[in-house]
mmCIF file of C-alpha atoms in Angstrom:
data_model
loop_
_atom_site.group_PDB
_atom_site.id
_atom_site.type_symbol
_atom_site.label_atom_id
_atom_site.label_comp_id
_atom_site.label_asym_id
_atom_site.label_seq_id
_atom_site.Cartn_x
_atom_site.Cartn_y
_atom_site.Cartn_z
ATOM 1 C CA MET P 14 -0.024 -0.040 0.330
ATOM 2 C CA VAL P 15 1.000 3.607 -0.461
ATOM 3 C CA ASN P 16 2.404 5.313 2.434
ATOM 4 C CA TYR P 17 1.809 8.804 4.202
ATOM 5 C CA ARG P 18 4.175 11.821 4.431
ATOM 6 C CA TYR P 19 3.288 15.358 6.078
ATOM 7 C CA LEU P 20 2.498 17.588 4.137
ATOM 8 C CA GLY P 21 5.118 20.222 4.810
ATOM 9 C CA ASN P 22 5.529 21.231 8.220
ATOM 10 C CA SER P 23 1.598 20.560 8.544
ATOM 11 C CA GLY P 24 -0.146 18.146 10.507
ATOM 12 C CA LEU P 25 -2.182 17.255 7.248
ATOM 13 C CA LYS P 26 -0.867 13.468 5.700
ATOM 14 C CA ILE P 27 -1.150 12.939 2.433
ATOM 15 C CA THR P 28 -0.015 9.899 -0.138
ATOM 16 C CA GLU P 29 3.241 10.388 -1.420
ATOM 17 C CA LEU P 30 1.663 9.596 -4.695
ATOM 18 C CA VAL P 31 -1.350 11.237 -5.461
ATOM 19 C CA TYR P 32 -3.768 10.429 -8.024
ATOM 20 C CA GLY P 33 -4.161 13.437 -10.798
ATOM 21 C CA ASN P 34 -6.484 14.241 -13.600
ATOM 22 C CA TRP P 35 -5.003 17.275 -15.794
ATOM 23 C CA LEU P 36 -4.368 15.967 -18.982
ATOM 24 C CA THR P 37 -7.063 12.734 -18.353
ATOM 25 C CA HIS P 38 -10.480 13.135 -17.220
ATOM 26 C CA GLY P 39 -12.788 14.979 -18.884
ATOM 27 C CA SER P 40 -10.392 15.052 -22.210
ATOM 28 C CA GLN P 41 -8.231 12.285 -23.247
ATOM 29 C CA VAL P 42 -9.629 9.007 -21.504
ATOM 30 C CA GLU P 43 -13.977 8.049 -21.492
ATOM 31 C CA ASN P 44 -15.432 8.667 -17.860
ATOM 32 C CA GLU P 45 -15.757 4.443 -17.520
ATOM 33 C CA GLN P 46 -11.888 4.482 -18.067
ATOM 34 C CA ALA P 47 -11.553 7.052 -15.782
ATOM 35 C CA ALA P 48 -13.705 5.750 -12.978
ATOM 36 C CA ALA P 49 -11.574 2.744 -13.248
ATOM 37 C CA CYS P 50 -8.162 4.762 -12.277
ATOM 38 C CA VAL P 51 -9.583 6.177 -9.383
ATOM 39 C CA LYS P 52 -11.250 3.089 -8.260
ATOM 40 C CA ALA P 53 -7.290 1.188 -9.132
ATOM 41 C CA ALA P 54 -5.808 4.534 -7.105
ATOM 42 C CA LEU P 55 -8.224 3.852 -3.808
ATOM 43 C CA ASP P 56 -7.076 0.081 -4.241
ATOM 44 C CA VAL P 57 -3.505 0.555 -3.920
ATOM 45 C CA GLY P 58 -4.128 2.961 -0.922
ATOM 46 C CA ILE P 59 -4.318 6.570 -2.719
ATOM 47 C CA THR P 60 -6.521 8.705 -1.202
ATOM 48 C CA SER P 61 -4.937 11.785 -1.932
ATOM 49 C CA PHE P 62 -6.234 13.474 -4.993
ATOM 50 C CA ASP P 63 -5.310 16.669 -7.105
ATOM 51 C CA THR P 64 -7.226 18.296 -9.772
ATOM 52 C CA ALA P 65 -7.820 21.936 -11.190
ATOM 53 C CA ASP P 66 -11.231 24.078 -12.756
ATOM 54 C CA VAL P 67 -9.198 24.487 -15.928
ATOM 55 C CA TYR P 68 -8.580 21.049 -16.668
ATOM 56 C CA ALA P 69 -10.492 20.037 -19.222
ATOM 57 C CA ASN P 70 -12.189 23.646 -18.727
ATOM 58 C CA THR P 71 -13.861 22.187 -15.277
ATOM 59 C CA ALA P 72 -14.992 18.516 -16.927
ATOM 60 C CA ALA P 73 -12.232 17.166 -15.304
ATOM 61 C CA GLU P 74 -13.527 18.219 -11.311
ATOM 62 C CA THR P 75 -17.084 16.989 -12.393
ATOM 63 C CA VAL P 76 -15.740 14.027 -13.288
ATOM 64 C CA LEU P 77 -13.546 13.501 -10.330
ATOM 65 C CA GLY P 78 -16.979 14.334 -7.826
ATOM 66 C CA GLU P 79 -18.941 11.848 -9.461
ATOM 67 C CA ILE P 80 -16.503 8.641 -9.101
ATOM 68 C CA LEU P 81 -15.094 9.539 -5.441
ATOM 69 C CA ALA P 82 -18.953 10.716 -4.147
ATOM 70 C CA GLY P 83 -19.319 7.241 -2.754
ATOM 71 C CA GLU P 84 -16.169 7.353 -0.651
ATOM 72 C CA ARG P 85 -16.453 8.508 2.874
ATOM 73 C CA ARG P 86 -15.175 12.098 2.430
ATOM 74 C CA GLU P 87 -12.989 12.680 5.783
ATOM 75 C CA SER P 88 -10.833 9.480 4.424
ATOM 76 C CA LEU P 89 -9.591 11.998 1.070
ATOM 77 C CA GLU P 90 -7.743 14.441 0.429
ATOM 78 C CA ILE P 91 -8.597 16.339 -2.329
ATOM 79 C CA PHE P 92 -6.592 19.472 -3.605
ATOM 80 C CA THR P 93 -7.710 21.617 -6.598
ATOM 81 C CA LYS P 94 -6.613 24.892 -8.064
ATOM 82 C CA VAL P 95 -7.744 28.667 -9.412
ATOM 83 C CA TYR P 96 -6.092 30.946 -11.607
ATOM 84 C CA TRP P 97 -6.652 29.999 -15.184
ATOM 85 C CA PRO P 98 -9.992 30.836 -17.018
ATOM 86 C CA THR P 99 -13.148 28.871 -17.381
ATOM 87 C CA GLY P 100 -16.383 29.173 -18.952
ATOM 88 C CA PRO P 101 -16.895 32.483 -21.252
ATOM 89 C CA LYS P 102 -13.603 33.743 -20.394
ATOM 90 C CA GLY P 103 -15.028 37.113 -19.259
ATOM 91 C CA ALA P 104 -12.721 40.079 -18.061
ATOM 92 C CA ASN P 105 -13.230 38.784 -14.195
ATOM 93 C CA ASP P 106 -13.029 34.935 -15.363
ATOM 94 C CA MET P 107 -9.243 34.387 -14.536
ATOM 95 C CA GLY P 108 -6.386 35.513 -11.928
ATOM 96 C CA LEU P 109 -6.234 35.547 -8.177
ATOM 97 C CA SER P 110 -8.259 38.493 -7.346
ATOM 98 C CA ARG P 111 -11.209 38.103 -4.559
ATOM 99 C CA LYS P 112 -13.895 37.986 -6.986
ATOM 100 C CA HIS P 113 -12.060 35.389 -8.913
ATOM 101 C CA ILE P 114 -11.256 33.108 -5.870
ATOM 102 C CA LEU P 115 -14.649 33.788 -3.939
ATOM 103 C CA GLU P 116 -16.537 32.394 -6.973
ATOM 104 C CA SER P 117 -13.804 29.938 -8.224
ATOM 105 C CA ILE P 118 -14.021 27.958 -5.221
ATOM 106 C CA ASN P 119 -17.608 27.793 -5.170
ATOM 107 C CA GLY P 120 -18.021 26.402 -8.573
ATOM 108 C CA SER P 121 -14.990 24.072 -7.685
ATOM 109 C CA LEU P 122 -16.949 22.531 -4.431
ATOM 110 C CA ARG P 123 -20.335 22.375 -6.836
ATOM 111 C CA ARG P 124 -18.513 19.826 -8.965
ATOM 112 C CA LEU P 125 -16.644 18.051 -6.824
ATOM 113 C CA LYS P 126 -19.601 17.542 -4.739
ATOM 114 C CA THR P 127 -17.906 18.604 -1.472
ATOM 115 C CA ASP P 128 -18.845 21.180 1.047
ATOM 116 C CA TYR P 129 -14.294 21.500 1.406
ATOM 117 C CA VAL P 130 -11.118 20.992 -0.371
ATOM 118 C CA ASP P 131 -8.412 19.959 1.752
ATOM 119 C CA VAL P 132 -5.846 22.125 -0.317
ATOM 120 C CA TYR P 133 -7.003 24.792 -2.376
ATOM 121 C CA GLN P 134 -3.820 26.243 -4.614
ATOM 122 C CA ALA P 135 -3.024 29.270 -6.329
ATOM 123 C CA HIS P 136 -2.496 28.015 -10.165
ATOM 124 C CA ARG P 137 0.125 30.858 -10.837
ATOM 125 C CA TYR P 138 1.043 33.876 -9.398
ATOM 126 C CA ASP P 139 -1.009 36.923 -10.265
ATOM 127 C CA HIS P 140 0.928 39.730 -11.412
ATOM 128 C CA ASP P 141 -2.049 42.212 -11.650
ATOM 129 C CA THR P 142 -3.515 41.615 -8.187
ATOM 130 C CA PRO P 143 -1.996 42.697 -4.874
ATOM 131 C CA LEU P 144 -0.752 39.877 -3.223
ATOM 132 C CA GLU P 145 -2.459 41.353 -0.101
ATOM 133 C CA GLU P 146 -5.970 40.619 -2.062
ATOM 134 C CA THR P 147 -5.184 37.608 -3.017
ATOM 135 C CA MET P 148 -3.961 35.864 0.557
ATOM 136 C CA SER P 149 -7.257 37.836 2.098
ATOM 137 C CA ALA P 150 -9.457 36.102 0.027
ATOM 138 C CA PHE P 151 -7.693 33.037 0.800
ATOM 139 C CA ALA P 152 -8.077 33.535 4.363
ATOM 140 C CA ASP P 153 -11.782 34.432 4.077
ATOM 141 C CA VAL P 154 -12.062 30.622 1.889
ATOM 142 C CA VAL P 155 -10.300 29.004 5.167
ATOM 143 C CA HIS P 156 -12.459 30.914 7.772
ATOM 144 C CA ALA P 157 -15.398 29.823 5.853
ATOM 145 C CA GLY P 158 -14.478 26.445 6.121
ATOM 146 C CA LYS P 159 -14.021 25.891 2.246
ATOM 147 C CA ALA P 160 -10.666 24.968 2.304
ATOM 148 C CA HIS P 161 -8.406 23.460 5.092
ATOM 149 C CA TYR P 162 -4.908 25.125 3.879
ATOM 150 C CA ILE P 163 -3.889 26.914 0.908
ATOM 151 C CA GLY P 164 -1.126 25.931 -1.467
ATOM 152 C CA VAL P 165 0.715 27.443 -4.916
ATOM 153 C CA SER P 166 1.784 26.200 -8.073
ATOM 154 C CA GLU P 167 5.100 27.042 -10.019
ATOM 155 C CA TRP P 168 5.731 30.315 -7.553
ATOM 156 C CA THR P 169 9.468 31.596 -7.783
ATOM 157 C CA ALA P 170 10.716 31.732 -4.393
ATOM 158 C CA SER P 171 10.732 35.559 -3.887
ATOM 159 C CA GLN P 172 6.837 34.944 -4.290
ATOM 160 C CA ILE P 173 6.628 31.907 -1.702
ATOM 161 C CA ARG P 174 8.603 33.972 0.559
ATOM 162 C CA GLU P 175 6.413 36.987 0.448
ATOM 163 C CA ALA P 176 2.667 34.879 0.858
ATOM 164 C CA ALA P 177 4.221 32.962 3.224
ATOM 165 C CA ALA P 178 5.121 36.571 5.664
ATOM 166 C CA LEU P 179 1.437 37.379 4.690
ATOM 167 C CA ALA P 180 0.103 34.086 5.479
ATOM 168 C CA ARG P 181 1.314 34.044 8.732
ATOM 169 C CA GLU P 182 0.021 37.616 9.617
ATOM 170 C CA LEU P 183 -3.670 36.285 8.444
ATOM 171 C CA ARG P 184 -3.113 32.839 10.370
ATOM 172 C CA ILE P 185 -3.808 31.069 7.490
ATOM 173 C CA PRO P 186 -1.910 27.426 6.768
ATOM 174 C CA LEU P 187 -0.053 27.736 3.365
ATOM 175 C CA VAL P 188 1.597 24.605 2.818
ATOM 176 C CA SER P 189 2.460 23.338 -0.128
ATOM 177 C CA SER P 190 4.186 24.147 -3.573
ATOM 178 C CA GLN P 191 3.242 22.311 -6.591
ATOM 179 C CA PRO P 192 6.135 22.789 -9.257
ATOM 180 C CA GLN P 193 7.224 20.370 -12.573
ATOM 181 C CA TYR P 194 9.824 18.205 -10.914
ATOM 182 C CA SER P 195 12.335 15.238 -12.158
ATOM 183 C CA MET P 196 15.134 13.808 -12.724
ATOM 184 C CA LEU P 197 15.151 15.873 -16.579
ATOM 185 C CA TRP P 198 13.966 19.087 -14.638
ATOM 186 C CA ARG P 199 15.145 20.017 -11.157
ATOM 187 C CA VAL P 200 14.855 23.854 -11.894
ATOM 188 C CA ILE P 201 13.497 24.192 -8.082
ATOM 189 C CA GLU P 202 16.458 22.759 -5.938
ATOM 190 C CA ASP P 203 18.474 26.143 -5.809
ATOM 191 C CA GLU P 204 15.758 28.429 -5.040
ATOM 192 C CA VAL P 205 12.042 27.117 -4.684
ATOM 193 C CA ILE P 206 12.934 24.197 -2.350
ATOM 194 C CA PRO P 207 15.338 26.532 -0.010
ATOM 195 C CA ALA P 208 12.481 28.879 0.184
ATOM 196 C CA SER P 209 10.130 26.498 0.899
ATOM 197 C CA VAL P 210 11.867 24.839 3.726
ATOM 198 C CA GLU P 211 12.250 28.258 5.185
ATOM 199 C CA ALA P 212 8.367 28.473 4.947
ATOM 200 C CA GLY P 213 7.020 25.110 6.032
ATOM 201 C CA LEU P 214 5.592 23.945 2.855
ATOM 202 C CA GLY P 215 6.177 20.586 1.188
ATOM 203 C CA GLN P 216 6.512 19.907 -2.720
ATOM 204 C CA ILE P 217 3.667 18.457 -4.301
ATOM 205 C CA VAL P 218 5.418 17.847 -7.675
ATOM 206 C CA TRP P 219 3.718 16.849 -10.758
ATOM 207 C CA SER P 220 5.016 15.885 -13.956
ATOM 208 C CA PRO P 221 7.651 13.230 -12.036
ATOM 209 C CA VAL P 222 7.944 11.410 -15.138
ATOM 210 C CA ALA P 223 8.750 13.922 -17.649
ATOM 211 C CA GLN P 224 5.294 13.582 -19.279
ATOM 212 C CA GLY P 225 6.601 9.791 -20.339
ATOM 213 C CA VAL P 226 9.847 10.346 -21.228
ATOM 214 C CA LEU P 227 11.538 8.674 -18.185
ATOM 215 C CA THR P 228 9.354 5.544 -18.984
ATOM 216 C CA GLY P 229 12.036 4.479 -21.795
ATOM 217 C CA LYS P 230 8.772 4.257 -24.279
ATOM 218 C CA TYR P 231 10.244 6.959 -26.545
ATOM 219 C CA LYS P 232 13.720 5.610 -28.382
ATOM 220 C CA PRO P 233 16.492 7.696 -30.308
ATOM 221 C CA GLY P 234 15.909 7.473 -33.862
ATOM 222 C CA GLN P 235 12.232 6.452 -33.765
ATOM 223 C CA GLU P 236 8.830 7.558 -34.225
ATOM 224 C CA PRO P 237 7.050 7.518 -30.746
ATOM 225 C CA PRO P 238 4.634 4.964 -29.870
ATOM 226 C CA ALA P 239 1.112 5.238 -31.756
ATOM 227 C CA GLY P 240 -1.342 6.644 -28.880
ATOM 228 C CA SER P 241 1.601 8.260 -26.310
ATOM 229 C CA ARG P 242 1.436 11.414 -25.069
ATOM 230 C CA ALA P 243 3.947 12.863 -27.522
ATOM 231 C CA THR P 244 1.565 11.924 -30.610
ATOM 232 C CA ASP P 245 -1.584 13.822 -28.757
ATOM 233 C CA GLU P 246 -2.790 16.877 -30.181
ATOM 234 C CA LYS P 247 -4.920 17.710 -27.535
ATOM 235 C CA GLY P 248 -1.901 19.215 -25.377
ATOM 236 C CA GLY P 249 0.208 16.364 -24.430
ATOM 237 C CA ALA P 250 2.637 16.928 -27.560
ATOM 238 C CA ASN P 251 3.052 20.768 -26.798
ATOM 239 C CA MET P 252 4.277 19.652 -23.435
ATOM 240 C CA ILE P 253 7.013 16.939 -24.112
ATOM 241 C CA GLN P 254 8.146 18.377 -26.869
ATOM 242 C CA ARG P 255 11.150 19.888 -25.156
ATOM 243 C CA PHE P 256 12.482 16.636 -24.185
ATOM 244 C CA MET P 257 11.941 15.166 -27.312
ATOM 245 C CA ASN P 258 15.435 14.955 -29.266
ATOM 246 C CA ASP P 259 18.180 12.409 -29.208
ATOM 247 C CA ASP P 260 20.349 13.567 -26.865
ATOM 248 C CA VAL P 261 18.177 13.406 -24.252
ATOM 249 C CA LEU P 262 16.669 9.765 -25.209
ATOM 250 C CA THR P 263 19.692 8.399 -25.087
ATOM 251 C CA ARG P 264 20.785 9.449 -22.261
ATOM 252 C CA VAL P 265 17.300 8.130 -20.625
ATOM 253 C CA GLN P 266 18.335 4.630 -22.255
ATOM 254 C CA ALA P 267 20.762 5.059 -20.286
ATOM 255 C CA LEU P 268 18.813 4.344 -17.031
ATOM 256 C CA ALA P 269 17.548 1.169 -18.143
ATOM 257 C CA PRO P 270 20.708 -0.856 -16.300
ATOM 258 C CA VAL P 271 19.991 1.299 -13.033
ATOM 259 C CA ALA P 272 16.203 0.589 -12.907
ATOM 260 C CA GLU P 273 16.798 -2.815 -13.754
ATOM 261 C CA GLU P 274 19.239 -4.065 -10.935
ATOM 262 C CA LEU P 275 17.152 -2.147 -8.559
ATOM 263 C CA ASP P 276 14.311 -4.512 -9.959
ATOM 264 C CA LEU P 277 12.338 -1.510 -10.740
ATOM 265 C CA THR P 278 10.478 0.143 -14.080
ATOM 266 C CA MET P 279 11.469 2.863 -14.923
ATOM 267 C CA ALA P 280 8.676 4.864 -14.563
ATOM 268 C CA GLN P 281 8.925 3.350 -10.481
ATOM 269 C CA LEU P 282 12.743 4.221 -10.591
ATOM 270 C CA ALA P 283 11.383 8.168 -11.877
ATOM 271 C CA LEU P 284 8.659 8.228 -8.926
ATOM 272 C CA ALA P 285 11.093 6.802 -6.460
ATOM 273 C CA TRP P 286 13.709 9.486 -7.075
ATOM 274 C CA VAL P 287 11.637 12.714 -6.902
ATOM 275 C CA LEU P 288 10.678 11.267 -3.623
ATOM 276 C CA GLN P 289 14.105 11.005 -2.221
ATOM 277 C CA ASN P 290 14.160 14.515 -1.616
ATOM 278 C CA PRO P 291 12.975 15.423 1.586
ATOM 279 C CA ASN P 292 10.940 18.417 0.718
ATOM 280 C CA VAL P 293 9.100 16.655 -1.377
ATOM 281 C CA SER P 294 5.545 15.160 0.389
ATOM 282 C CA ALA P 295 4.366 13.554 -2.905
ATOM 283 C CA ALA P 296 4.531 12.871 -6.927
ATOM 284 C CA ILE P 297 1.212 13.422 -8.336
ATOM 285 C CA ILE P 298 0.770 10.510 -11.173
ATOM 286 C CA GLY P 299 -2.021 10.322 -14.031
ATOM 287 C CA ALA P 300 -3.220 7.370 -15.813
ATOM 288 C CA SER P 301 -5.552 6.110 -18.744
ATOM 289 C CA ARG P 302 -5.054 2.649 -17.639
ATOM 290 C CA PRO P 303 -5.600 0.880 -14.200
ATOM 291 C CA GLU P 304 -2.434 -1.184 -14.748
ATOM 292 C CA GLN P 305 -0.388 2.431 -15.060
ATOM 293 C CA VAL P 306 -2.086 3.099 -11.445
ATOM 294 C CA TYR P 307 -0.943 -0.621 -9.948
ATOM 295 C CA GLU P 308 2.687 -0.302 -11.478
ATOM 296 C CA ASN P 309 3.183 3.144 -10.062
ATOM 297 C CA ALA P 310 2.056 2.539 -6.644
ATOM 298 C CA LYS P 311 4.823 -0.250 -6.341
ATOM 299 C CA ALA P 312 7.516 3.092 -6.409
ATOM 300 C CA SER P 313 5.987 3.992 -2.941
ATOM 301 C CA GLY P 314 8.144 3.215 0.206
ATOM 302 C CA VAL P 315 11.681 2.566 -2.462
ATOM 303 C CA GLU P 316 14.812 3.836 -1.001
ATOM 304 C CA ILE P 317 17.239 4.391 -3.599
ATOM 305 C CA PRO P 318 20.961 4.156 -2.839
ATOM 306 C CA ALA P 319 23.409 6.363 -3.052
ATOM 307 C CA GLU P 320 25.463 4.556 -5.372
ATOM 308 C CA ALA P 321 22.272 4.614 -7.924
ATOM 309 C CA MET P 322 21.292 8.678 -7.434
ATOM 310 C CA ALA P 323 25.137 9.004 -8.356
ATOM 311 C CA ARG P 324 24.923 6.755 -11.687
ATOM 312 C CA ILE P 325 21.584 8.313 -12.843
ATOM 313 C CA ASP P 326 23.279 12.114 -12.036
ATOM 314 C CA GLU P 327 26.496 10.432 -14.367
ATOM 315 C CA ALA P 328 23.897 9.427 -16.895
ATOM 316 C CA LEU P 329 22.138 12.483 -17.559
ATOM 317 C CA GLY P 330 24.700 14.722 -17.311
ATOM 318 C CA ASP P 331 24.276 18.033 -18.777
ATOM 319 C CA ILE P 332 21.142 17.384 -20.208
ATOM 320 C CA VAL P 333 19.288 18.118 -17.260
ATOM 321 C CA GLU P 334 17.399 21.786 -16.991
ATOM 322 C CA ARG P 335 18.662 23.429 -13.701
ATOM 323 C CA ASP P 336 18.290 27.131 -14.370
ATOM 324 C CA PRO P 337 15.922 28.435 -11.412
ATOM 325 C CA GLY P 338 14.745 31.262 -14.094
ATOM 326 C CA LYS P 339 12.701 28.492 -15.783
ATOM 327 C CA THR P 340 9.494 29.318 -13.239
ATOM 328 C CA VAL P 341 9.518 32.578 -13.665
ATOM 329 C CA GLU P 342 9.074 32.058 -17.051
ATOM 330 C CA THR P 343 5.619 29.767 -15.978
ATOM 331 C CA ASN P 344 4.485 32.515 -14.603
ATOM 332 C CA PRO P 345 2.089 34.776 -17.053
ATOM 333 C CA LYS P 346 3.147 38.239 -17.460
ATOM 334 C CA PRO P 347 1.609 41.238 -15.880
ATOM 335 C CA GLY P 348 -1.316 42.361 -18.046
ATOM 336 C CA ARG P 349 -1.374 46.165 -16.610
#
């Protein structure tokens, strides 16, 4: 069964593998298959679920809410997010204004069929809204009992520090950061993680398998397998493109012997690798088939020896992206 970890310095325990429905539910995967994947997650002991209002333009929240409706709510940890536009994309349908946050939480709760979410996350930093306004609105969400904790996603170290200072003033629990993190994408290590440790935040990382590249299924010099993320025109292909070159794919193939010696699949190795970082509370996994959930669950509790960690670094070499500035690039630019 999947292990639990504390989320940052909070008292909230979450499963170290979190089931996420970003690129699947409501868009790529039929609802029946989505339900089978969620049931598989529950079967292996995953009780933490991550979604967002923008995923499949609210459909992902709706699908997840319907599937989880029969479960004991107190036994689940449900996370969702606010920032990106949904619906008709009107003037106030985006960002972290008080208006958008307070309206968005109500929509998310309705779709998720719950009275509260465990963690409500700012999906990006909003340069056009004063941070004081954003954090005050989040405080009202917490005080109204609509969210137990607050988190952020893809915020820089300085943004996290500012938000943490305001959260302390407002007496609300800012507990998590949700960045991209994998063997190939280590941009949070030099700045975001130290700031998070200082502020008591834990990382709930997305794309720990680098959109599937770290499974080893993409081979240098070969066309991507039919039906894979790299061939998906609904958005998956765009995300994975930066890793789809022969230098990266050749280096990734060099990880296969390491995984084999540890009796792991390459996907399990990638998941176990991010979980070695003491500031990582959980890694988000997605699935289009229940079998993927059962396989990924085996990464929970794995300890990779230091010698194997060193071999991974050596195999990947200078193709690893470490530039902290890449976090800034994911933040939308000011619109004022």
